[in-house]
mmCIF file of C-alpha atoms and ligand atoms in Angstrom:
data_model
loop_
_atom_site.group_PDB
_atom_site.id
_atom_site.type_symbol
_atom_site.label_atom_id
_atom_site.label_comp_id
_atom_site.label_asym_id
_atom_site.label_seq_id
_atom_site.Cartn_x
_atom_site.Cartn_y
_atom_site.Cartn_z
ATOM 1 C CA MET A 2 -5.913 29.275 -9.182
ATOM 2 C CA PHE A 3 -6.643 27.283 -5.992
ATOM 3 C CA ALA A 4 -4.632 24.544 -4.422
ATOM 4 C CA TYR A 5 -6.405 21.203 -4.008
ATOM 5 C CA PRO A 6 -9.226 21.877 -1.498
ATOM 6 C CA LYS A 7 -8.877 20.729 2.063
ATOM 7 C CA ALA A 8 -10.090 17.198 2.673
ATOM 8 C CA LYS A 9 -13.448 16.841 4.466
ATOM 9 C CA ARG A 10 -12.004 14.993 7.452
ATOM 10 C CA SER A 11 -13.624 15.605 10.743
ATOM 11 C CA TYR A 12 -11.017 15.113 13.372
ATOM 12 C CA ARG A 13 -7.932 17.182 13.380
ATOM 13 C CA SER A 14 -6.085 15.761 16.359
ATOM 14 C CA VAL A 15 -3.841 13.732 14.135
ATOM 15 C CA VAL A 16 -0.143 13.778 13.422
ATOM 16 C CA CYS A 17 0.901 14.407 9.825
ATOM 17 C CA HIS A 18 3.695 12.316 8.366
ATOM 18 C CA SER A 19 4.892 11.573 4.909
ATOM 19 C CA PRO A 20 4.035 7.949 4.022
ATOM 20 C CA ILE A 21 7.637 6.834 4.426
ATOM 21 C CA GLU A 22 8.049 8.133 7.957
ATOM 22 C CA GLY A 23 7.612 5.685 10.821
ATOM 23 C CA THR A 24 5.037 6.100 13.569
ATOM 24 C CA GLU A 25 6.756 4.341 16.449
ATOM 25 C CA ASP A 26 7.944 7.649 17.920
ATOM 26 C CA SER A 27 4.332 8.622 18.595
ATOM 27 C CA MET A 28 3.669 5.503 20.681
ATOM 28 C CA GLY A 29 2.076 6.574 23.966
ATOM 29 C CA THR A 30 3.094 5.292 27.369
ATOM 30 C CA GLU A 31 0.145 2.871 27.415
ATOM 31 C CA GLY A 32 1.129 1.386 24.028
ATOM 32 C CA LEU A 33 -1.629 3.260 22.210
ATOM 33 C CA VAL A 34 -0.686 4.848 18.888
ATOM 34 C CA PRO A 35 -3.450 7.272 17.865
ATOM 35 C CA PRO A 36 -4.529 7.565 14.221
ATOM 36 C CA GLN A 37 -1.990 9.222 11.947
ATOM 37 C CA LEU A 38 -2.785 11.364 8.929
ATOM 38 C CA LEU A 39 -0.445 10.955 5.970
ATOM 39 C CA SER A 40 -0.147 13.561 3.206
ATOM 40 C CA LEU A 41 0.268 12.236 -0.310
ATOM 41 C CA PRO A 42 1.150 13.813 -3.663
ATOM 42 C CA VAL A 43 -2.038 14.370 -5.674
ATOM 43 C CA VAL A 44 -2.314 13.135 -9.250
ATOM 44 C CA LEU A 45 -5.139 13.696 -11.749
ATOM 45 C CA ARG A 46 -5.726 10.551 -13.844
ATOM 46 C CA CYS A 47 -7.991 9.619 -16.711
ATOM 47 C CA LEU A 48 -9.162 6.012 -16.325
ATOM 48 C CA ASP A 49 -11.334 3.580 -18.273
ATOM 49 C CA VAL A 50 -14.385 1.788 -16.971
ATOM 50 C CA VAL A 51 -13.436 -1.905 -17.202
ATOM 51 C CA ARG A 52 -16.720 -3.340 -15.931
ATOM 52 C CA VAL A 53 -19.804 -2.474 -13.914
ATOM 53 C CA VAL A 54 -21.502 -4.836 -11.470
ATOM 54 C CA ASP A 55 -24.571 -4.360 -9.285
ATOM 55 C CA VAL A 56 -23.415 -5.514 -5.858
ATOM 56 C CA THR A 57 -26.920 -4.928 -4.459
ATOM 57 C CA PRO A 58 -29.956 -3.021 -5.788
ATOM 58 C CA HIS A 59 -28.574 0.304 -4.484
ATOM 59 C CA MET A 60 -24.825 -0.293 -4.790
ATOM 60 C CA ARG A 61 -23.043 -0.323 -8.127
ATOM 61 C CA ARG A 62 -19.375 -1.354 -8.343
ATOM 62 C CA VAL A 63 -17.428 0.378 -11.090
ATOM 63 C CA THR A 64 -14.039 -1.180 -11.844
ATOM 64 C CA LEU A 65 -11.545 1.255 -13.354
ATOM 65 C CA GLY A 66 -8.264 0.601 -15.115
ATOM 66 C CA GLY A 67 -5.919 2.041 -17.693
ATOM 67 C CA GLU A 68 -2.388 3.215 -18.323
ATOM 68 C CA GLN A 69 -2.720 6.212 -16.014
ATOM 69 C CA LEU A 70 -2.863 3.943 -12.962
ATOM 70 C CA GLY A 71 0.901 3.760 -13.541
ATOM 71 C CA ALA A 72 3.508 6.527 -13.623
ATOM 72 C CA PHE A 73 3.230 9.010 -16.480
ATOM 73 C CA ARG A 74 4.053 12.610 -17.354
ATOM 74 C CA SER A 75 1.432 15.296 -16.869
ATOM 75 C CA GLY A 76 1.536 19.117 -16.967
ATOM 76 C CA GLY A 77 5.332 18.950 -17.325
ATOM 77 C CA HIS A 78 5.694 16.784 -14.197
ATOM 78 C CA ASP A 79 6.532 13.114 -13.657
ATOM 79 C CA VAL A 80 3.655 11.704 -11.611
ATOM 80 C CA THR A 81 3.764 8.636 -9.407
ATOM 81 C CA PRO A 82 1.708 5.447 -9.890
ATOM 82 C CA PHE A 83 -1.650 5.189 -8.137
ATOM 83 C CA ALA A 84 -1.246 4.073 -4.530
ATOM 84 C CA THR A 85 -3.584 3.560 -1.609
ATOM 85 C CA HIS A 86 -2.431 2.929 1.941
ATOM 86 C CA ASN A 87 -5.391 2.632 4.311
ATOM 87 C CA PRO A 88 -9.016 1.428 4.187
ATOM 88 C CA ASP A 89 -10.844 4.746 4.080
ATOM 89 C CA ASP A 90 -8.616 6.375 1.445
ATOM 90 C CA TYR A 91 -10.749 8.236 -1.053
ATOM 91 C CA VAL A 92 -10.509 9.986 -4.385
ATOM 92 C CA LYS A 93 -12.212 12.976 -5.956
ATOM 93 C CA ILE A 94 -14.080 11.991 -9.114
ATOM 94 C CA PHE A 95 -14.813 14.645 -11.751
ATOM 95 C CA PHE A 96 -18.039 14.971 -13.724
ATOM 96 C CA ALA A 97 -19.392 17.258 -16.423
ATOM 97 C CA ASP A 98 -21.353 20.183 -14.989
ATOM 98 C CA PRO A 99 -24.966 18.916 -14.896
ATOM 99 C CA GLU A 100 -26.252 22.295 -16.192
ATOM 100 C CA THR A 101 -23.803 22.947 -19.032
ATOM 101 C CA ASN A 102 -22.544 19.405 -19.656
ATOM 102 C CA VAL A 103 -19.016 20.863 -19.761
ATOM 103 C CA LEU A 104 -16.255 18.943 -17.992
ATOM 104 C CA THR A 105 -13.856 21.275 -16.162
ATOM 105 C CA LEU A 106 -10.743 19.752 -14.642
ATOM 106 C CA PRO A 107 -8.021 20.999 -12.325
ATOM 107 C CA GLU A 108 -4.501 21.135 -13.740
ATOM 108 C CA GLN A 109 -1.647 18.956 -12.624
ATOM 109 C CA ASP A 110 1.054 20.844 -10.729
ATOM 110 C CA ASP A 111 4.026 19.462 -8.822
ATOM 111 C CA GLY A 112 2.423 17.115 -6.254
ATOM 112 C CA HIS A 113 -0.827 19.059 -6.140
ATOM 113 C CA LEU A 114 -3.567 20.355 -8.427
ATOM 114 C CA ASP A 115 -4.444 23.900 -9.461
ATOM 115 C CA TRP A 116 -8.205 24.387 -9.450
ATOM 116 C CA PRO A 117 -9.811 26.914 -11.778
ATOM 117 C CA ARG A 118 -12.256 29.298 -10.090
ATOM 118 C CA ARG A 119 -14.867 29.746 -12.811
ATOM 119 C CA PRO A 120 -16.249 27.441 -13.797
ATOM 120 C CA ALA A 121 -15.259 25.346 -10.795
ATOM 121 C CA PRO A 122 -14.812 21.617 -11.466
ATOM 122 C CA THR A 123 -17.720 19.393 -10.395
ATOM 123 C CA SER A 124 -16.337 16.666 -8.162
ATOM 124 C CA ARG A 125 -17.523 14.142 -5.586
ATOM 125 C CA SER A 126 -15.584 12.048 -3.047
ATOM 126 C CA TYR A 127 -15.556 8.250 -3.250
ATOM 127 C CA THR A 128 -13.772 5.598 -1.194
ATOM 128 C CA ILE A 129 -11.403 3.173 -2.855
ATOM 129 C CA ARG A 130 -13.109 -0.154 -2.157
ATOM 130 C CA ARG A 131 -10.268 -2.251 -3.640
ATOM 131 C CA TYR A 132 -7.053 -1.644 -5.531
ATOM 132 C CA ASP A 133 -5.261 -4.533 -7.213
ATOM 133 C CA GLU A 134 -1.940 -3.211 -8.425
ATOM 134 C CA VAL A 135 -1.056 -6.434 -10.259
ATOM 135 C CA ALA A 136 -4.355 -6.627 -12.166
ATOM 136 C CA GLY A 137 -4.360 -2.850 -12.611
ATOM 137 C CA GLU A 138 -7.910 -2.577 -11.257
ATOM 138 C CA LEU A 139 -9.513 -0.081 -8.904
ATOM 139 C CA ASP A 140 -13.047 -0.633 -7.550
ATOM 140 C CA VAL A 141 -15.322 2.187 -6.478
ATOM 141 C CA ASP A 142 -18.748 1.352 -4.986
ATOM 142 C CA PHE A 143 -21.363 3.988 -5.798
ATOM 143 C CA VAL A 144 -24.654 4.277 -3.934
ATOM 144 C CA VAL A 145 -27.282 4.699 -6.659
ATOM 145 C CA HIS A 146 -29.622 7.014 -4.795
ATOM 146 C CA GLY A 147 -31.899 8.177 -7.569
ATOM 147 C CA GLY A 148 -30.241 11.485 -8.403
ATOM 148 C CA GLY A 149 -27.047 13.506 -8.294
ATOM 149 C CA VAL A 150 -24.395 13.853 -10.936
ATOM 150 C CA ALA A 151 -22.289 11.030 -9.462
ATOM 151 C CA GLY A 152 -25.229 8.736 -8.720
ATOM 152 C CA GLU A 153 -26.551 9.194 -12.248
ATOM 153 C CA TRP A 154 -23.128 8.695 -13.799
ATOM 154 C CA ALA A 155 -22.790 5.390 -11.922
ATOM 155 C CA ARG A 156 -26.308 4.315 -12.883
ATOM 156 C CA THR A 157 -25.520 4.619 -16.594
ATOM 157 C CA ALA A 158 -21.770 3.783 -16.549
ATOM 158 C CA LYS A 159 -20.608 1.035 -18.919
ATOM 159 C CA ALA A 160 -17.364 -0.614 -19.976
ATOM 160 C CA GLY A 161 -15.378 1.677 -22.267
ATOM 161 C CA ASP A 162 -16.458 4.944 -20.596
ATOM 162 C CA THR A 163 -13.721 7.187 -19.222
ATOM 163 C CA ILE A 164 -13.580 9.133 -15.966
ATOM 164 C CA HIS A 165 -11.123 11.514 -14.294
ATOM 165 C CA LEU A 166 -10.159 11.167 -10.673
ATOM 166 C CA ALA A 167 -7.577 12.618 -8.302
ATOM 167 C CA GLY A 168 -6.075 11.434 -5.056
ATOM 168 C CA PRO A 169 -5.959 10.070 -2.491
ATOM 169 C CA ARG A 170 -4.562 13.305 -1.050
ATOM 170 C CA THR A 171 -4.441 12.039 2.520
ATOM 171 C CA SER A 172 -4.522 8.653 4.206
ATOM 172 C CA THR A 173 -5.441 7.823 7.788
ATOM 173 C CA VAL A 174 -3.465 5.092 9.511
ATOM 174 C CA PRO A 175 -5.827 3.493 12.062
ATOM 175 C CA PRO A 176 -4.715 3.491 15.714
ATOM 176 C CA LYS A 177 -2.616 0.705 17.144
ATOM 177 C CA GLY A 178 -3.147 -0.702 20.603
ATOM 178 C CA ALA A 179 -6.782 0.396 21.026
ATOM 179 C CA PRO A 180 -8.809 -2.096 23.131
ATOM 180 C CA TRP A 181 -11.816 -1.958 20.757
ATOM 181 C CA TRP A 182 -13.001 -0.466 17.479
ATOM 182 C CA ILE A 183 -16.462 0.675 16.459
ATOM 183 C CA LEU A 184 -17.164 1.277 12.758
ATOM 184 C CA ALA A 185 -20.598 2.681 11.901
ATOM 185 C CA GLY A 186 -22.458 4.462 9.152
ATOM 186 C CA ASP A 187 -24.959 4.334 6.338
ATOM 187 C CA GLU A 188 -24.527 2.731 2.915
ATOM 188 C CA THR A 189 -22.041 5.411 1.770
ATOM 189 C CA ALA A 190 -19.765 4.293 4.614
ATOM 190 C CA LEU A 191 -19.979 0.639 3.561
ATOM 191 C CA PRO A 192 -17.005 0.647 1.149
ATOM 192 C CA ALA A 193 -14.724 1.901 3.927
ATOM 193 C CA ILE A 194 -16.246 -0.329 6.639
ATOM 194 C CA ALA A 195 -15.951 -3.372 4.363
ATOM 195 C CA HIS A 196 -12.364 -2.441 3.573
ATOM 196 C CA TYR A 197 -11.542 -2.226 7.299
ATOM 197 C CA LEU A 198 -13.165 -5.620 7.830
ATOM 198 C CA ASP A 199 -11.074 -7.157 5.024
ATOM 199 C CA ALA A 200 -8.149 -7.109 7.478
ATOM 200 C CA PRO A 201 -9.381 -6.277 10.982
ATOM 201 C CA PRO A 202 -6.939 -5.902 13.882
ATOM 202 C CA SER A 203 -6.457 -9.177 15.709
ATOM 203 C CA GLY A 204 -7.217 -9.795 19.366
ATOM 204 C CA ILE A 205 -9.659 -6.961 19.969
ATOM 205 C CA PRO A 206 -13.415 -6.668 19.432
ATOM 206 C CA VAL A 207 -14.329 -4.827 16.225
ATOM 207 C CA HIS A 208 -18.021 -3.866 16.156
ATOM 208 C CA ALA A 209 -19.269 -2.783 12.726
ATOM 209 C CA PHE A 210 -22.780 -1.502 11.943
ATOM 210 C CA ALA A 211 -24.308 -0.284 8.699
ATOM 211 C CA VAL A 212 -27.791 1.018 7.931
ATOM 212 C CA VAL A 213 -29.022 0.033 4.461
ATOM 213 C CA PRO A 214 -32.333 0.633 2.646
ATOM 214 C CA ASP A 215 -33.532 -2.984 3.029
ATOM 215 C CA ALA A 216 -32.549 -6.636 3.320
ATOM 216 C CA SER A 217 -31.550 -6.935 -0.340
ATOM 217 C CA ASP A 218 -28.891 -4.249 0.238
ATOM 218 C CA GLU A 219 -27.015 -6.355 2.779
ATOM 219 C CA GLN A 220 -23.733 -7.506 1.253
ATOM 220 C CA VAL A 221 -23.529 -11.091 2.435
ATOM 221 C CA ASP A 222 -19.821 -11.430 1.639
ATOM 222 C CA ILE A 223 -18.839 -8.799 4.220
ATOM 223 C CA GLU A 224 -17.954 -10.679 7.381
ATOM 224 C CA GLY A 225 -18.368 -9.228 10.838
ATOM 225 C CA ILE A 226 -20.953 -6.550 10.176
ATOM 226 C CA THR A 227 -24.300 -6.036 11.881
ATOM 227 C CA TRP A 228 -26.925 -4.893 9.370
ATOM 228 C CA LEU A 229 -29.629 -2.433 10.326
ATOM 229 C CA ARG A 230 -32.525 -1.715 7.986
ATOM 230 C CA ARG A 231 -33.671 1.851 7.398
ATOM 231 C CA ARG A 232 -36.934 2.655 9.152
ATOM 232 C CA ASP A 233 -39.477 5.417 8.717
ATOM 233 C CA ASP A 234 -40.089 5.893 12.441
ATOM 234 C CA VAL A 235 -36.465 6.009 13.655
ATOM 235 C CA SER A 236 -33.523 7.891 12.153
ATOM 236 C CA ASP A 237 -30.385 6.090 11.004
ATOM 237 C CA GLY A 238 -28.515 7.870 13.786
ATOM 238 C CA GLN A 239 -30.952 6.669 16.448
ATOM 239 C CA GLN A 240 -30.752 3.086 15.187
ATOM 240 C CA LEU A 241 -26.971 3.139 15.177
ATOM 241 C CA ALA A 242 -26.852 4.878 18.552
ATOM 242 C CA ALA A 243 -29.095 2.213 20.121
ATOM 243 C CA ALA A 244 -26.970 -0.614 18.697
ATOM 244 C CA ILE A 245 -23.724 0.977 19.857
ATOM 245 C CA SER A 246 -25.058 1.872 23.297
ATOM 246 C CA ALA A 247 -26.054 -1.776 23.857
ATOM 247 C CA LEU A 248 -22.446 -2.938 23.474
ATOM 248 C CA SER A 249 -20.394 -4.065 26.408
ATOM 249 C CA LEU A 250 -16.921 -2.695 25.741
ATOM 250 C CA PRO A 251 -13.618 -3.382 27.462
ATOM 251 C CA ASP A 252 -12.057 -0.499 29.404
ATOM 252 C CA GLY A 253 -9.621 1.827 27.690
ATOM 253 C CA ASP A 254 -9.378 4.256 24.815
ATOM 254 C CA GLY A 255 -11.269 2.599 21.983
ATOM 255 C CA TRP A 256 -11.525 3.974 18.447
ATOM 256 C CA MET A 257 -14.728 5.104 16.753
ATOM 257 C CA TRP A 258 -14.958 5.571 12.989
ATOM 258 C CA ILE A 259 -18.292 6.981 11.807
ATOM 259 C CA ALA A 260 -19.427 8.269 8.422
ATOM 260 C CA GLY A 261 -22.616 8.890 6.505
ATOM 261 C CA GLU A 262 -25.280 11.548 6.246
ATOM 262 C CA ALA A 263 -24.292 14.665 8.218
ATOM 263 C CA GLY A 264 -27.232 14.427 10.646
ATOM 264 C CA THR A 265 -26.496 10.760 11.342
ATOM 265 C CA VAL A 266 -22.890 11.582 12.110
ATOM 266 C CA ARG A 267 -23.979 14.395 14.393
ATOM 267 C CA GLU A 268 -26.164 12.001 16.398
ATOM 268 C CA LEU A 269 -23.296 9.531 16.676
ATOM 269 C CA ARG A 270 -20.917 12.192 17.962
ATOM 270 C CA SER A 271 -23.089 12.298 21.106
ATOM 271 C CA VAL A 272 -22.741 8.536 21.479
ATOM 272 C CA ALA A 273 -18.973 8.857 21.153
ATOM 273 C CA LYS A 274 -19.022 11.484 23.878
ATOM 274 C CA SER A 275 -21.093 9.281 26.175
ATOM 275 C CA LEU A 276 -18.593 6.443 25.653
ATOM 276 C CA GLY A 277 -15.762 8.801 26.611
ATOM 277 C CA VAL A 278 -14.155 8.669 23.163
ATOM 278 C CA GLY A 279 -11.775 11.636 22.987
ATOM 279 C CA LYS A 280 -11.074 13.741 19.900
ATOM 280 C CA THR A 281 -7.928 11.852 18.953
ATOM 281 C CA MET A 282 -9.800 8.531 18.891
ATOM 282 C CA LEU A 283 -12.854 9.734 16.967
ATOM 283 C CA ASP A 284 -12.929 9.816 13.156
ATOM 284 C CA ALA A 285 -16.313 11.318 12.224
ATOM 285 C CA SER A 286 -17.079 12.390 8.643
ATOM 286 C CA GLY A 287 -20.282 13.773 7.155
ATOM 287 C CA TYR A 288 -20.228 12.113 3.723
ATOM 288 C CA TRP A 289 -23.364 13.751 2.318
ATOM 289 C CA ARG A 290 -26.124 16.094 3.384
ATOM 290 C CA ARG A 291 -29.860 15.514 3.206
ATOM 291 C CA PRO A 292 -31.726 18.563 1.853
ATOM 292 C CA VAL A 293 -33.351 20.630 4.569
ATOM 293 C CA THR A 294 -37.152 20.472 4.499
ATOM 294 C CA GLY A 295 -39.945 21.791 6.698
ATOM 295 C CA GLY A 296 -40.844 25.279 7.941
ATOM 296 C CA VAL A 297 -38.477 28.224 8.096
ATOM 297 C CA LEU A 298 -37.717 27.733 11.793
ATOM 298 C CA LYS A 299 -36.948 24.059 11.291
ATOM 299 C CA ARG A 300 -34.703 24.908 8.321
ATOM 300 C CA VAL A 301 -32.813 27.534 10.338
ATOM 301 C CA ARG A 302 -32.344 25.102 13.255
ATOM 302 C CA THR A 303 -31.165 22.329 10.922
ATOM 303 C CA LEU A 304 -28.779 24.620 9.052
ATOM 304 C CA ARG A 305 -27.378 25.900 12.359
ATOM 305 C CA ALA A 306 -26.845 22.322 13.557
ATOM 306 C CA GLN A 307 -25.234 21.394 10.234
ATOM 307 C CA ALA A 308 -22.956 24.424 10.409
ATOM 308 C CA THR A 309 -21.905 23.379 13.914
ATOM 309 C CA GLU A 310 -21.183 19.879 12.646
ATOM 310 C CA THR A 311 -19.112 21.275 9.775
ATOM 311 C CA LEU A 312 -17.253 23.576 12.124
ATOM 312 C CA ALA A 313 -16.623 20.756 14.573
ATOM 313 C CA GLY A 314 -15.247 18.772 11.677
ATOM 314 C CA ARG A 315 -12.747 21.477 10.807
ATOM 315 C CA LEU A 316 -11.297 22.024 14.280
HETATM 316 C C1 FAD B 2 -14.572 10.942 2.081
HETATM 317 C C2 FAD B 2 -15.878 10.505 1.411
HETATM 318 C C3 FAD B 2 -15.990 9.212 0.918
HETATM 319 C C4 FAD B 2 -17.185 8.807 0.306
HETATM 320 N N1 FAD B 2 -17.273 7.534 -0.192
HETATM 321 C C5 FAD B 2 -18.391 7.146 -0.830
HETATM 322 C C6 FAD B 2 -18.485 5.844 -1.425
HETATM 323 O O1 FAD B 2 -17.520 5.069 -1.431
HETATM 324 N N2 FAD B 2 -19.645 5.508 -2.033
HETATM 325 C C7 FAD B 2 -20.719 6.370 -2.075
HETATM 326 O O2 FAD B 2 -21.757 6.021 -2.660
HETATM 327 N N3 FAD B 2 -20.664 7.603 -1.531
HETATM 328 C C8 FAD B 2 -19.518 8.007 -0.925
HETATM 329 N N4 FAD B 2 -19.443 9.256 -0.397
HETATM 330 C C9 FAD B 2 -20.645 10.102 -0.432
HETATM 331 C C10 FAD B 2 -20.822 10.792 -1.792
HETATM 332 O O3 FAD B 2 -19.680 11.597 -2.079
HETATM 333 C C11 FAD B 2 -22.079 11.669 -1.703
HETATM 334 O O4 FAD B 2 -23.221 10.875 -1.494
HETATM 335 C C12 FAD B 2 -22.278 12.561 -2.906
HETATM 336 O O5 FAD B 2 -23.086 13.653 -2.512
HETATM 337 C C13 FAD B 2 -22.948 11.873 -4.088
HETATM 338 O O6 FAD B 2 -22.958 12.807 -5.143
HETATM 339 P P1 FAD B 2 -24.168 12.926 -6.177
HETATM 340 O O7 FAD B 2 -23.632 13.774 -7.287
HETATM 341 O O8 FAD B 2 -24.692 11.578 -6.514
HETATM 342 O O9 FAD B 2 -25.286 13.697 -5.392
HETATM 343 P P2 FAD B 2 -25.298 15.259 -5.040
HETATM 344 O O10 FAD B 2 -25.329 16.064 -6.308
HETATM 345 O O11 FAD B 2 -24.180 15.541 -4.104
HETATM 346 O O12 FAD B 2 -26.678 15.421 -4.309
HETATM 347 C C14 FAD B 2 -27.917 15.409 -5.017
HETATM 348 C C15 FAD B 2 -29.033 15.065 -4.042
HETATM 349 O O13 FAD B 2 -28.882 13.708 -3.645
HETATM 350 C C16 FAD B 2 -28.814 13.619 -2.223
HETATM 351 N N5 FAD B 2 -27.836 12.557 -1.928
HETATM 352 C C17 FAD B 2 -26.493 12.578 -2.090
HETATM 353 N N6 FAD B 2 -25.961 11.402 -1.734
HETATM 354 C C18 FAD B 2 -26.976 10.632 -1.323
HETATM 355 C C19 FAD B 2 -27.065 9.306 -0.818
HETATM 356 N N7 FAD B 2 -26.000 8.525 -0.662
HETATM 357 N N8 FAD B 2 -28.294 8.818 -0.507
HETATM 358 C C20 FAD B 2 -29.424 9.573 -0.665
HETATM 359 N N9 FAD B 2 -29.398 10.842 -1.144
HETATM 360 C C21 FAD B 2 -28.180 11.359 -1.449
HETATM 361 C C22 FAD B 2 -28.378 14.994 -1.721
HETATM 362 O O14 FAD B 2 -28.892 15.246 -0.443
HETATM 363 C C23 FAD B 2 -29.013 15.898 -2.768
HETATM 364 O O15 FAD B 2 -30.345 16.180 -2.426
HETATM 365 C C24 FAD B 2 -18.254 9.696 0.208
HETATM 366 C C25 FAD B 2 -18.131 11.014 0.695
HETATM 367 C C26 FAD B 2 -16.962 11.409 1.298
HETATM 368 C C27 FAD B 2 -16.835 12.829 1.805
#
């Protein structure tokens, strides 16, 4: 049996606390508190689909609810109610194996999950877009990208369906005292970016950018975001890099949060470097990976670059 796999976070220069510990002791001399990574007990829950709404042509919001959002007993353990602490908290969602149609789940242990080796559970990571404890509702925004076990599940999901999810296992407290924030990514990063913009820090510039397939994918209710439309001649990373590089930023250690396709994130790491953003103030996550195409040499180069990105993310 495995323990719950390590989260796919990209920066590691964070301080781990339990959620009840304070963070004031890590306040730097300049009043800057870097991001903090909290560890949380992991619970596997079975939830009901309450409703499904198309937010835009490529983004489907699935609202989940059910008794297991509360405390219950599982695998001989009392498990805690669902809780989310910070805007980019995410859960692992479990699906039936697309080949065999068999659903394999990890087992609840004390504060963590035991994962069977064979067959391994099929899971994908999704951000918690909204959690309303009083209404007992949890929103997850799925990009419907025309394939994939998760994308296809979301495309056909309807009220009354059930789904298993686990987490969040970790939670990142954003920095305090940074002179500016940059939030950037593709449409998979939108749920987290929108969540950050629900309650942005006051008194500092927060620059948010998202690349979406086209104008109809812009979510007009998200305030404070600059929309970029996907182009054939320029990569998402290049578009985002150009927009970020054109900013005039105040001096000091700003914070950069970037997520999306692995190649996009790799391109934005260079921008972070050119802005002097150090490891502690960079949160960069490859959320998905475009299949490698082209000749053998191109594939080898791309795979090597992707491996470097993955490695960088684990340091
Ligand atoms: C921490 C974290 C949070 C995330 N939050 C969200 C979120 O809130 N909403 C969200 O939609 N996604 C989110 N993602 C990304 C999501 O987990 C991936 O896109 C995932 O691969 C989708 O699974 P799938 O089964 O649909 O496709 P897969 O089976 O993983 O892939 C099948 C094919 O589809 C391609 N593909 C996968 N995703 C996309 C995409 N978005 N666009 C185009 N092609 C794609 C792959 O390259 C592959 O060729 C998050 C990822 C992480 C790590």
